[in-house]
């Protein structure tokens, strides 16, 4: 018995080895910039990055932004409510920083996957956020730990786009 | 995996051995309310299934012919809710004074306890002898551990089958259980020759062809068809096997409970509906979280498949009847028995495969591709049986064409590059 | 609807009548670059299709038998990119000195102009006579108005067919056009008896059975099969008809271009890919916008259908060959010609239906349910032809069973409530 074969597609990011050295230098540069930001004020970064409009400042984020902004969640849950670890302040800062760096990296070098897909490792985090808000509704259910709310709620909140 | 455990609101500690749904209902009134809907009888929304207790032999006249000489030709009804099991098994004309207790197996929550008590002797005990012990229909106890409410496999035949296949029935994931609790009953089965133990024929695999092969190896016979003079196999409700051998929904990780026990909002809370019936009665809950197109649109898609399956089954069933008649006519005309026996072997296969589709309760929806394939193979065997019967009668064989068919593009390319190679026969 | 018009970055005003892809390419280099990929030849990703020019008669030996006496038994290859049309039509051995220009129709951007010039006389003109006029393969001009780059139906046969069906070919929505520009060529067609005009047989509907009925009414014959002595109909690439008669994707509003011309990012801009090939080569672009499961998973689903279709087609093709042989053998044995002619009529139908599936280029994917149904009907007719041929030979008919089959639950319930009513014959 195979409980589920649904894979969350891992974005196939490839990079030519020749460009790698230049990239590493640049990444270090980016890191430094980010650390500065942290030094100046973690709070500042948090407020700068808390709004969905920050996320959509990247071109590639437009489709998901569009679908979210037509969803029931628009008024109640922003990107970070689902896509960062909301267990406490530190986990939130950590997940924001690491994911932010990844996105910045990929976006800067524009080796973008054709279709964005959530990373398998990040699904648990999103799942925890669903439960965090909807605990009351689902408190009776005994779901398989491998199962995600969005296996059924396939279009919450992003829907499809062409 | 996620490390946030869902808090479970409330678990009553119901005494082990509790069987009555009412008892459970005291602690889980919401689930119990939906369970009581199983008494509703309506065909609303459904084209080929539904819950009214109508006659399947009227709906599909070919069934009466292929089941000739067997109980199913006497009375065979559309299935209805889980609460009717006792009533239905007791009144069906397929039960006679010699019937055995194996027939209680999927009809009552009392069975696991009785088997624990009597051992394998239970199965061959006279049906009527145990009537008083069968006090409950299908109740919560068939699927739940009363103390924890965890899903459990209680039916001995499934426990045996899983164990035989190297799977521990007590170590299943929740998602597996959401299908396997149904596979306790919604499966093809047979009675072993000696002790009449209810057994699932899964050792070669789950597809109709693998199960047919299993029966062929065993030389299993359910009854002798009086017209065709063939030892036949009866197929029964292979919902699980059909669904689990490669259907798009199974491969997508969907379980029986996802469609047949959808989450329903009751008083601001989600619960699993315990009204097991045609999901076409509540597509909004069953389908529409996964499917975005409209409900009417999706229903038309179900019918697009089901209409084609029903038409094909009608035709394949007809050819199966013709095969039986061809054998009978050839026999009456004093045909060559050796050749006629080949026709009989083919007829047996043909009949099992069309019966599989007829006995499966979704009119193809649970696995369209497999269902079309199974019907087509049945037609193929049935026509081969006709040709053989005609050959036995007239002495003139129909021509055969046996040639290797590469099929794959890679294979075609390979052959073109090595054209000298002798083509093996298919 | 929204009244926000998408801003169009750039529209060149290319002169009307421009045909060459290079000319268009100067203004639309990104689309042109993808167009040039049509020269690539590989079967990568595909199991039954692909773009290598391999021999279909090796892949499917039964085709050689059913096409006996016709050009398709001499040479028939897997199709490849749009840029090869001229090369392929010129070199194929199906073309002989008597071939007509109708064969240029879907191979060159020059055709609409030539038809405008010559009128219907174009079609029956000798093929070789117009060779010099056919300078371009399929180019941008086949689908685009050079001045506006709007999609247009340029091919006369489709303009005629739409007009006949009461649809204005110049008043189509973009989403319709995204399918209908392909239906200019990827359709079943025939040449009218007198003027050899390329005509689409859609007057009764688009399904294989409706089209077969159309041909039967017309008494249309492509060629005489020398072994079966049957006037046969040849089916050709009915991609559009198969897809548009009820497939899940068509009903969901998906167009050919959605899968075969997916949006692709080129230099930060989305363009429509103009590389028309197997979408299994680029599922990420073609499918994953709509499908959330993984790419590998989805490909397995395509193969689940295709494998079953291929196996079924192999079997149905074989039975079709046996039908031809049965007729030939009966004929040779001096069979009753009246009965044998009935066999021939059945064989003709059987052959058209299996040919339909073989000629359709997606191995069932474009409409699985319809494809299985079509194959099953072909098998049914082919076996009936065998039975009739055997009857013609031996004088012994196989039995027939004709009984009304209610099928629907509502109908069964109705009959049960009025059981006295005489059951009409199916
Ligand atoms: Ca029912
Ligand atoms: Ca091809």
mmCIF file of C-alpha atoms in Angstrom, chain A residues 5-6 10 14 18 25-26 35 37 56 74 84 93 98 108 130-131 133 146 148-149 156 158-159:
data_model
loop_
_atom_site.group_PDB
_atom_site.id
_atom_site.type_symbol
_atom_site.label_atom_id
_atom_site.label_comp_id
_atom_site.label_asym_id
_atom_site.label_seq_id
_atom_site.Cartn_x
_atom_site.Cartn_y
_atom_site.Cartn_z
ATOM 1 C CA UNK A 5 2.666 9.377 -4.413
ATOM 2 C CA UNK A 6 2.081 13.028 -4.696
ATOM 3 C CA UNK A 10 11.341 20.290 -6.337
ATOM 4 C CA UNK A 14 20.739 24.246 -12.137
ATOM 5 C CA UNK A 18 31.857 28.191 -14.691
ATOM 6 C CA UNK A 25 31.515 36.251 -4.342
ATOM 7 C CA UNK A 26 28.224 37.913 -5.035
ATOM 8 C CA UNK A 35 23.791 41.250 7.975
ATOM 9 C CA UNK A 37 20.281 45.135 7.740
ATOM 10 C CA UNK A 56 5.262 40.659 -4.905
ATOM 11 C CA UNK A 74 -6.586 37.973 1.665
ATOM 12 C CA UNK A 84 7.244 31.439 8.000
ATOM 13 C CA UNK A 93 13.265 35.633 12.017
ATOM 14 C CA UNK A 98 17.079 31.773 5.229
ATOM 15 C CA UNK A 108 19.547 37.594 -8.680
ATOM 16 C CA UNK A 130 -3.061 26.028 8.860
ATOM 17 C CA UNK A 131 -3.537 24.158 12.089
ATOM 18 C CA UNK A 133 -5.415 29.151 12.840
ATOM 19 C CA UNK A 146 2.092 12.715 6.093
ATOM 20 C CA UNK A 148 -1.295 18.033 4.194
ATOM 21 C CA UNK A 149 -4.411 20.171 4.491
ATOM 22 C CA UNK A 156 -6.273 27.286 -0.981
ATOM 23 C CA UNK A 158 -3.292 29.992 -4.581
ATOM 24 C CA UNK A 159 -5.512 28.300 -7.086
#
